Structures are given as structure tokens and as C-alpha cells.
GROMACS .gro file of C-alpha atoms in nm:
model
  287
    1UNK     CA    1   8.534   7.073  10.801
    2UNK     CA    2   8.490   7.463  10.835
    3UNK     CA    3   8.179   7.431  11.052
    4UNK     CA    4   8.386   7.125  11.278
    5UNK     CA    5   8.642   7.400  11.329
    6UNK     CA    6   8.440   7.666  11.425
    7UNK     CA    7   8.256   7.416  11.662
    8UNK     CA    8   8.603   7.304  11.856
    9UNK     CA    9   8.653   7.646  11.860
   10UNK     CA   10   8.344   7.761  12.075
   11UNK     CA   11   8.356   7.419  12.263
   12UNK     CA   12   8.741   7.558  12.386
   13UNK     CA   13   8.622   7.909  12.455
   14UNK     CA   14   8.323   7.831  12.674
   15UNK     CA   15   8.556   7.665  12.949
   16UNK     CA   16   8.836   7.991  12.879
   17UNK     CA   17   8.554   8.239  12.957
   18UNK     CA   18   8.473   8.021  13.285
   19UNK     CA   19   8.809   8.054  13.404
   20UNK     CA   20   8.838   8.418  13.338
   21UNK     CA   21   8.546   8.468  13.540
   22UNK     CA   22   8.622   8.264  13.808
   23UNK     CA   23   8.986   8.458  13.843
   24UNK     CA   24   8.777   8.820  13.864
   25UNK     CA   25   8.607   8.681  14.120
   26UNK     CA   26   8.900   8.553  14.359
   27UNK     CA   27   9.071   8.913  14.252
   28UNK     CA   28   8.746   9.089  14.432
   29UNK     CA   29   8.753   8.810  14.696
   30UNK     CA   30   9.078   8.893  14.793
   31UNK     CA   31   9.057   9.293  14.724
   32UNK     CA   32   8.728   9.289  14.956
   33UNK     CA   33   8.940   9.105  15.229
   34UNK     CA   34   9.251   9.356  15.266
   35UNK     CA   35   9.279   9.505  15.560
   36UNK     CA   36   9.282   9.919  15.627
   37UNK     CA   37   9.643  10.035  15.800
   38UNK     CA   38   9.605  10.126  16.110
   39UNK     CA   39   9.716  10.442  16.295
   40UNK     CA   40   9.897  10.415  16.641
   41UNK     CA   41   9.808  10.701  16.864
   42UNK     CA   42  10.093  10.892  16.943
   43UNK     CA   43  10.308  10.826  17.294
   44UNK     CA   44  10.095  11.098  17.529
   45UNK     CA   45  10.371  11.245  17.715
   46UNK     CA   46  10.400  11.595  18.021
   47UNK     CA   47  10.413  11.926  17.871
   48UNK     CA   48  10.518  12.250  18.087
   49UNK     CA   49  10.404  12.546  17.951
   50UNK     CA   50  10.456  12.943  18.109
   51UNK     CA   51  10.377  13.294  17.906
   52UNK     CA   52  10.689  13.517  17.905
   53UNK     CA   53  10.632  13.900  17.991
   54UNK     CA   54  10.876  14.174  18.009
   55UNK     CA   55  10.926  14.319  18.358
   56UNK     CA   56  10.599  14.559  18.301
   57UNK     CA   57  10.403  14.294  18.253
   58UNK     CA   58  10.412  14.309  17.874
   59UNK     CA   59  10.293  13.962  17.716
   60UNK     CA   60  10.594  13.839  17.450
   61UNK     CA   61  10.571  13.502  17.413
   62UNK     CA   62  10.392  13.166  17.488
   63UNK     CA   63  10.617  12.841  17.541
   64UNK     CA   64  10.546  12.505  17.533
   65UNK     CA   65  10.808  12.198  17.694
   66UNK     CA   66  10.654  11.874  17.541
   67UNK     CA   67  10.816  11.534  17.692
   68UNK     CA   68  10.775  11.283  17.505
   69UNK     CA   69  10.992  10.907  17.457
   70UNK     CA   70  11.312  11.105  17.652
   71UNK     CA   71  11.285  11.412  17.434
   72UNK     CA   72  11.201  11.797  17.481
   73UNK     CA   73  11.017  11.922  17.234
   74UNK     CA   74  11.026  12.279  17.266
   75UNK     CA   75  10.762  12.563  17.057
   76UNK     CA   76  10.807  12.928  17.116
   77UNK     CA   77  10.575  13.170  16.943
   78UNK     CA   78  10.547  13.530  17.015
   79UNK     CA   79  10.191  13.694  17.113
   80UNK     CA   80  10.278  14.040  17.055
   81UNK     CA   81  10.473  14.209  16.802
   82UNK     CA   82  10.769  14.497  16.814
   83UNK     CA   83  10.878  14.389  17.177
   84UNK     CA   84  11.178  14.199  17.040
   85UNK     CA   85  11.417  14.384  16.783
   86UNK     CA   86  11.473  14.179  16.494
   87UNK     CA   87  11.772  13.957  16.471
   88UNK     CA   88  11.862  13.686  16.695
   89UNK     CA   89  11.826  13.662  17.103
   90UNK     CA   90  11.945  13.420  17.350
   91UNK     CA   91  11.666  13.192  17.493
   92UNK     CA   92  11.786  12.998  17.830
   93UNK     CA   93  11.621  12.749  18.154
   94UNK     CA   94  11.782  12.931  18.439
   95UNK     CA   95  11.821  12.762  18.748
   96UNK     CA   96  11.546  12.890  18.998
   97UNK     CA   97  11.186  12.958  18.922
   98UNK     CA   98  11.088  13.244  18.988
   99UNK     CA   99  11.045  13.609  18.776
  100UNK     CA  100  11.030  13.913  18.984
  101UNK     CA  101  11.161  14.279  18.847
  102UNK     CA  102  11.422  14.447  19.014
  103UNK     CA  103  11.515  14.158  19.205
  104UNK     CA  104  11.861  14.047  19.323
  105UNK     CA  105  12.037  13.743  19.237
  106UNK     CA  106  12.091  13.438  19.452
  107UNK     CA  107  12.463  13.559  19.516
  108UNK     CA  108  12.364  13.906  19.570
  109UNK     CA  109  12.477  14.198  19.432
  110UNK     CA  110  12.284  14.521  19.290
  111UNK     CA  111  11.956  14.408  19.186
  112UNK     CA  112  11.806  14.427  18.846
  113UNK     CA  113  11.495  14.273  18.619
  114UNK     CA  114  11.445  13.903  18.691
  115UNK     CA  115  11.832  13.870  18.868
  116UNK     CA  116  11.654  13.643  19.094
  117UNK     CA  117  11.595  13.367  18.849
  118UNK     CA  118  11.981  13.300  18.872
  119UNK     CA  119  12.205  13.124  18.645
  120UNK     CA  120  12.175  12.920  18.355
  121UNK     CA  121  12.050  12.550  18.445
  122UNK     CA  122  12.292  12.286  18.557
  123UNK     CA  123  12.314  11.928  18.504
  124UNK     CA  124  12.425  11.700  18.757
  125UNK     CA  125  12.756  11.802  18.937
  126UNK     CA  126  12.762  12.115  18.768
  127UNK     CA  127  12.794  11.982  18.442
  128UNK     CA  128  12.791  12.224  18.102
  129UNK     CA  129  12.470  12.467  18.116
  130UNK     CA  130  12.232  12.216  17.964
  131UNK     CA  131  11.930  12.541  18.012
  132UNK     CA  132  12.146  12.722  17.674
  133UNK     CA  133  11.879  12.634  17.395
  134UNK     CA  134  11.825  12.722  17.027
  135UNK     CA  135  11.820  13.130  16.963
  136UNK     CA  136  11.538  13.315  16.869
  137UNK     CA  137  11.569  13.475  16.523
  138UNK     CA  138  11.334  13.763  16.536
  139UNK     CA  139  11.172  13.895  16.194
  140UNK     CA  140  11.160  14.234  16.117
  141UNK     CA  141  10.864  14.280  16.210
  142UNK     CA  142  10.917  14.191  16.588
  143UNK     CA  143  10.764  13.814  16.549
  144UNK     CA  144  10.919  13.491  16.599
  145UNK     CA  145  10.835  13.122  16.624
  146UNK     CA  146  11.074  12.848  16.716
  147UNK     CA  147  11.062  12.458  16.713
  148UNK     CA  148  11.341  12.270  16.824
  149UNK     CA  149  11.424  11.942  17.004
  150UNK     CA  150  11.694  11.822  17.267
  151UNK     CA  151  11.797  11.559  17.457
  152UNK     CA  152  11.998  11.765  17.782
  153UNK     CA  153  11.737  11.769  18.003
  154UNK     CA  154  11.465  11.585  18.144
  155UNK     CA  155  11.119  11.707  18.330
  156UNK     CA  156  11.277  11.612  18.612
  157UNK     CA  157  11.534  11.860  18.548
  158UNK     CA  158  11.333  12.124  18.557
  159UNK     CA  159  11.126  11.994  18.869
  160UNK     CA  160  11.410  12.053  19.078
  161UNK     CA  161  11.350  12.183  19.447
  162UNK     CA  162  11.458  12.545  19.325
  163UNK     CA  163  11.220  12.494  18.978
  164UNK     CA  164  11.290  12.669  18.650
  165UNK     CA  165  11.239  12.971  18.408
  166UNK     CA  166  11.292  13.075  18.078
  167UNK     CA  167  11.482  13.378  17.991
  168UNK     CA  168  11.474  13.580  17.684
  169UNK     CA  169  11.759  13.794  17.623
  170UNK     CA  170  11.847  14.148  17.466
  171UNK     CA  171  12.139  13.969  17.243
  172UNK     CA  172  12.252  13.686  17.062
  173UNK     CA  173  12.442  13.378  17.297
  174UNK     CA  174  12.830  13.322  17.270
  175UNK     CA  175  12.790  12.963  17.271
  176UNK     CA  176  13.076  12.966  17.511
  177UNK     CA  177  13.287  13.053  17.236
  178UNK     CA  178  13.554  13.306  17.413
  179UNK     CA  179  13.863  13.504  17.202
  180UNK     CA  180  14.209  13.483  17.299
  181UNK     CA  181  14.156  13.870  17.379
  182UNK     CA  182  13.891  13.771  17.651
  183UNK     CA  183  14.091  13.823  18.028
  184UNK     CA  184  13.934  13.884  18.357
  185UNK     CA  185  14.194  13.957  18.592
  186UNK     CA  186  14.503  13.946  18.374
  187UNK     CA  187  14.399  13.606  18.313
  188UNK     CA  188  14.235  13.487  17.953
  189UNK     CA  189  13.915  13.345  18.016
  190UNK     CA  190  13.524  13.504  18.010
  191UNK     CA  191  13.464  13.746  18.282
  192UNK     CA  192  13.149  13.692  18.518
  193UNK     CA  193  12.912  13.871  18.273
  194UNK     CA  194  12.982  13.640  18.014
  195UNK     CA  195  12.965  13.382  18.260
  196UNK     CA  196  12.610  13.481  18.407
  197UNK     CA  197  12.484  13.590  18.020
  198UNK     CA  198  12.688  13.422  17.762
  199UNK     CA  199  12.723  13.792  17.657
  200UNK     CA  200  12.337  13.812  17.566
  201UNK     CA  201  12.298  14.147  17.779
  202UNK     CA  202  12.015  14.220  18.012
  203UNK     CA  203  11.689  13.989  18.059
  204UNK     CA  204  11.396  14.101  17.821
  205UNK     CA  205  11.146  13.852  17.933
  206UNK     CA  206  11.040  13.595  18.160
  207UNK     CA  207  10.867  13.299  18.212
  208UNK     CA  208  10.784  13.064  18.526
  209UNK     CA  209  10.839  12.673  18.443
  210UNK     CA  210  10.792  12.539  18.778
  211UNK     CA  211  10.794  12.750  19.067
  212UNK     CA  212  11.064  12.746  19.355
  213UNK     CA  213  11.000  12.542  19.642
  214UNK     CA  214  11.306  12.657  19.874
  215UNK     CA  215  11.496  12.936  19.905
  216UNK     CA  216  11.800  12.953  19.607
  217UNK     CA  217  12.151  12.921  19.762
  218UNK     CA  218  12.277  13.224  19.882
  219UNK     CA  219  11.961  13.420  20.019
  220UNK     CA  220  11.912  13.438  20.397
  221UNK     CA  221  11.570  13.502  20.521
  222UNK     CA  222  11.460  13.682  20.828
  223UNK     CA  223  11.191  13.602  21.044
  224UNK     CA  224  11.086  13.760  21.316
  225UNK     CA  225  10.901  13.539  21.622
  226UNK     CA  226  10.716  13.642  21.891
  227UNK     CA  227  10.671  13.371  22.148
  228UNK     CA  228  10.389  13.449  22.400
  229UNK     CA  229  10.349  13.206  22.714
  230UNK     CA  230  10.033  13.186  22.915
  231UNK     CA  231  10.112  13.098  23.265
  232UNK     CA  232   9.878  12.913  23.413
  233UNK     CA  233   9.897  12.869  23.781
  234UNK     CA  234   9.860  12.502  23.918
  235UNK     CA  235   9.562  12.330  23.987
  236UNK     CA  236   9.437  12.364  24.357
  237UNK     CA  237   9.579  12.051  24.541
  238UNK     CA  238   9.401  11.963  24.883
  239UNK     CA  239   9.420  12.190  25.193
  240UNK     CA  240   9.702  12.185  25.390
  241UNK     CA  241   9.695  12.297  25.738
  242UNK     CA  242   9.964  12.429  25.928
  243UNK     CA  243  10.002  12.396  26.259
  244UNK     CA  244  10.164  12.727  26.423
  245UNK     CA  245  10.282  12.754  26.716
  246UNK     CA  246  10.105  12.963  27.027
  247UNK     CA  247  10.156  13.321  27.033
  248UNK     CA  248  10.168  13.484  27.388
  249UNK     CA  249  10.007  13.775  27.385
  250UNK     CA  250  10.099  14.016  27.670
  251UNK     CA  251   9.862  14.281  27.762
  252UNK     CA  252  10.010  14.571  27.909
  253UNK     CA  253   9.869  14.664  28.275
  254UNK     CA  254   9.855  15.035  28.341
  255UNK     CA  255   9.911  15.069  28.739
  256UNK     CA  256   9.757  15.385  28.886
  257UNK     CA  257   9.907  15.504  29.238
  258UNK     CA  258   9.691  15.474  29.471
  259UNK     CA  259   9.555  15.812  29.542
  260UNK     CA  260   9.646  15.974  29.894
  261UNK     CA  261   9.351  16.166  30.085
  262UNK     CA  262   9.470  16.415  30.316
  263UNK     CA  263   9.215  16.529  30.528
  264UNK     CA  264   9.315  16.859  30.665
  265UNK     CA  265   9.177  16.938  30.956
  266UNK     CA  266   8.879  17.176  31.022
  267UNK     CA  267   9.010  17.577  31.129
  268UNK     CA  268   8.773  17.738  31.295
  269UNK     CA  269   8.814  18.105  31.285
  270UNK     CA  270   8.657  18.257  31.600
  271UNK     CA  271   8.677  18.622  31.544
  272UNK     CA  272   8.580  18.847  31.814
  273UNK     CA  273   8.473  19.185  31.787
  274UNK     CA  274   8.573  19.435  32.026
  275UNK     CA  275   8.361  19.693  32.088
  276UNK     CA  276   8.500  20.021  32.219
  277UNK     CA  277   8.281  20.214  32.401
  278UNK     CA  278   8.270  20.558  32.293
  279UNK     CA  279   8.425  20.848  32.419
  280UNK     CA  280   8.236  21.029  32.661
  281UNK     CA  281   8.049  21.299  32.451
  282UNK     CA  282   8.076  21.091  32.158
  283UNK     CA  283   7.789  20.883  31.923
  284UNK     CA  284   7.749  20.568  31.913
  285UNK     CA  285   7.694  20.494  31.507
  286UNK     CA  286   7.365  20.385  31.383
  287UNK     CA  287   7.292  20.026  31.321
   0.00000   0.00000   0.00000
């Protein structure tokens, strides 16, 4: 009865084992046929990029503008340290693209370092300054590196007939955040510097983001022209022949008088000598 027992027993494992090994196999089967993820490449998108340099010419710091599904992507990172003082700076798009030292601005005025890159970039119909980005927090040590993102503008913005430029200022923004004790004119409001800077102070460096293409608003240029026409006389037409009339041409006839011949008659002068005969007792003189 044992060895019955022990033979049931073996007779029940040998189809057990089968299925065991026939479930290992589907579970490498179906391990061998998953599939790797794949990786999407990422939406390629334009990308402006400008170096900034102080009005010398001193290299501060590289930008890039990435565009990418209707967002700016913007990365600042400085190339040379102890330009900027440590602490925080306003970074701005102004409105025109250009960067020129001891230039004037559009509206004119005294001129001064990269003035002609004008105001702080404008939507449509003047809408808020959508150029005011994300500050710059300088380390101690005079280097900085900023990522940030934003929605305000599009390539297009920037584009624009009068292009772009970033501006790095000497001071922190306002953020448009004006005190009660702010007047300008008796009346509370910002004055024009905090209107042109936000109250960041002077321009510390520059960067083209698309050049200008027209002349800003508010500049007049002069050109002198000097037109130079060639006259050119007319072709030779056929030759015309012109009758004139007959001159009469009077010669002038010199009349000489007829000249008068007087023939004066012939005198003959008969002279007779006398002869006296001498005086008795005279000589008569020798022949």
C-alpha cells in the first residue's frame, strides 16, 4: 500500500513539473516580447542669441532666447567676472535694436551709453512693457546665471521693423511698484526716469537681438543729394535749307573831276642888247 502511494504520488508530480515548465516558458515568451519605451525628440524650435558688452567693449554676458511650443525660454550666463556688483540688476528687451555708446535716444535729449536702444518693449497698442524680465542676482563674486521662462512675447515680437536688445542695468527693477511719495509735477505718479528705467539707473551692458531695419520714431535723418544732369544735345535731324532773300550790294563809285589842262601860251623873251659905243677916248672891254 506504501509503495502504491508513493507511485500515485510520482505519477501526479510528473504532469505538475510539466506545467511549471511550460508557465517559465510563456513568462520568457512574453518578457522577450516587451517592447523598449521610446523617446520623442524634443519640439526643435528658433533661438536668438547676442553677447552683451559694456560700452568699452567689455564681454559680460552670453544670452540665449529659445522658442519653443509658444514659450521663451530664456539662459543668461556671465563670461567674465567682477563687471557686475553683486546683488540684483534689472535685465530688459528694449524696443529698437541697436547698441551704440554715447548715443541719443529716439526722443532726443542729451546722449548717453546705449540711449539709442530706447524704451522698454511694447506689446501691441502699447500694452504693459512685456521686455521687463526676471532680475539678475549677481554673486559675490561678480557671476551670474539665469533660467527663466515666459509667455509675453513671441519671436515675432522681437522681429519687429525697429528689432530688439537686451539691457543690463546698474540696479534692481521697481516692478512698476511706485510710493504714494512718488510726484512728478505736483502730481503722484513715477517721473520719466522711472518711466524710461523702472529706477534701475544707467545701462551697464548691451546686447543686439535683431538689428533695426528703419529708423526708431523720433530721429530725422539728413541726406545730402547731388543731382548731376548730362545734357545731351539732340540728334542731327536732316538739313534744312533756308532760302534768304537777295542782298543788294552797292558798290560805291569814286568820281574823279575831270582834270583841266591849261595850256599857257609860249612867252618868248626877245631881249636886245644895246650896245653903247664908247666914249671917244675910251676902251672898248675885252671879250
Amino acid at each position: 500500500m506504501q509503495n502504491h502511494t508513493h507511485t500515485v504520488a510520482a505519477a501526479l508530480a510528473v504532469p505538475v513539473a510539466f506545467a511549471f515548465l511550460a508557465g517559465c516558458a510563456q513568462g520568457e515568451q512574453a518578457a522577450d516580447e516587451t517592447t523598449s519605451p521610446t523617446t520623442s525628440p524634443a519640439p526643435s524650435g528658433d533661438t536668438l542669441s547676442t553677447e552683451l558688452q559694456t560700452a568699452d567693449g567689455r564681454s559680460v554676458a552670453n544670452v540665449d532666447i529659445e522658442f519653443v511650443d509658444d514659450y521663451a525660454t530664456i539662459t543668461l550666463e556671465t563670461t567674465e567676472a567682477g563687471i557686475l556688483t553683486p546683488g540684483f540688476h534689472a535685465f530688459h528687451i528694449h524696443a529698437v535694436g541697436l547698441c551704440e555708446p554715447n548715443s541719443v535716444a529716439p526722443g532726443g535729449g542729451e546722449p548717453g551709453d546705449f540711449l539709442s536702444a530706447g524704451g522698454h518693449l511694447h506689446g501691441p497698442d502699447n500694452h504693459a512693457a512685456i521686455g521687463d524680465l526676471t532680475p539678475i542676482d549677481v554673486r559675490s563674486d561678480g557671476s551670474a546665471r539665469l533660467v527663466a521662462t515666459t509667455d509675453s512675447f513671441t519671436i515675432d515680437d522681437l522681429r519687429g521693423p525697429q528689432g530688439s536688445a537686451l539691457m543690463i542695468h546698474e540696479g534692481p527693477d521697481n516692478f512698476a511698484n511706485i510710493p504714494p511719495r512718488y510726484t512728478s509735477n505736483g502730481v503722484p505718479g513715477p517721473d520719466a526716469e522711472t518711466l524710461a528705467t523702472g529706477d534701475a539707473g544707467s545701462r551697464v551692458a548691451c546686447g543686439v537681438l535683431a538689428p533695426a531695419s528703419t529708423t526708431p520714431a523720433g530721429t530725422t535723418e539728413t541726406a545730402t543729394v547731388t543731382e548731376t544732369t548730362a545734357m545731351v544735345p539732340p540728334p542731327p535731324g536732316p538739313a534744312t535749307t533756308t532760302e534768304m532773300p537777295p542782298v543788294e550790294t552797292t558798290t560805291p563809285t569814286e568820281t574823279t573831276a575831270p582834270t583841266e589842262t591849261t595850256t599857257s601860251p609860249t612867252t618868248t623873251t626877245e631881249t636886245t642888247a644895246e650896245t653903247t659905243p664908247p666914249a671917244e677916248g675910251e676902251e672898248l672891254p675885252a671879250e
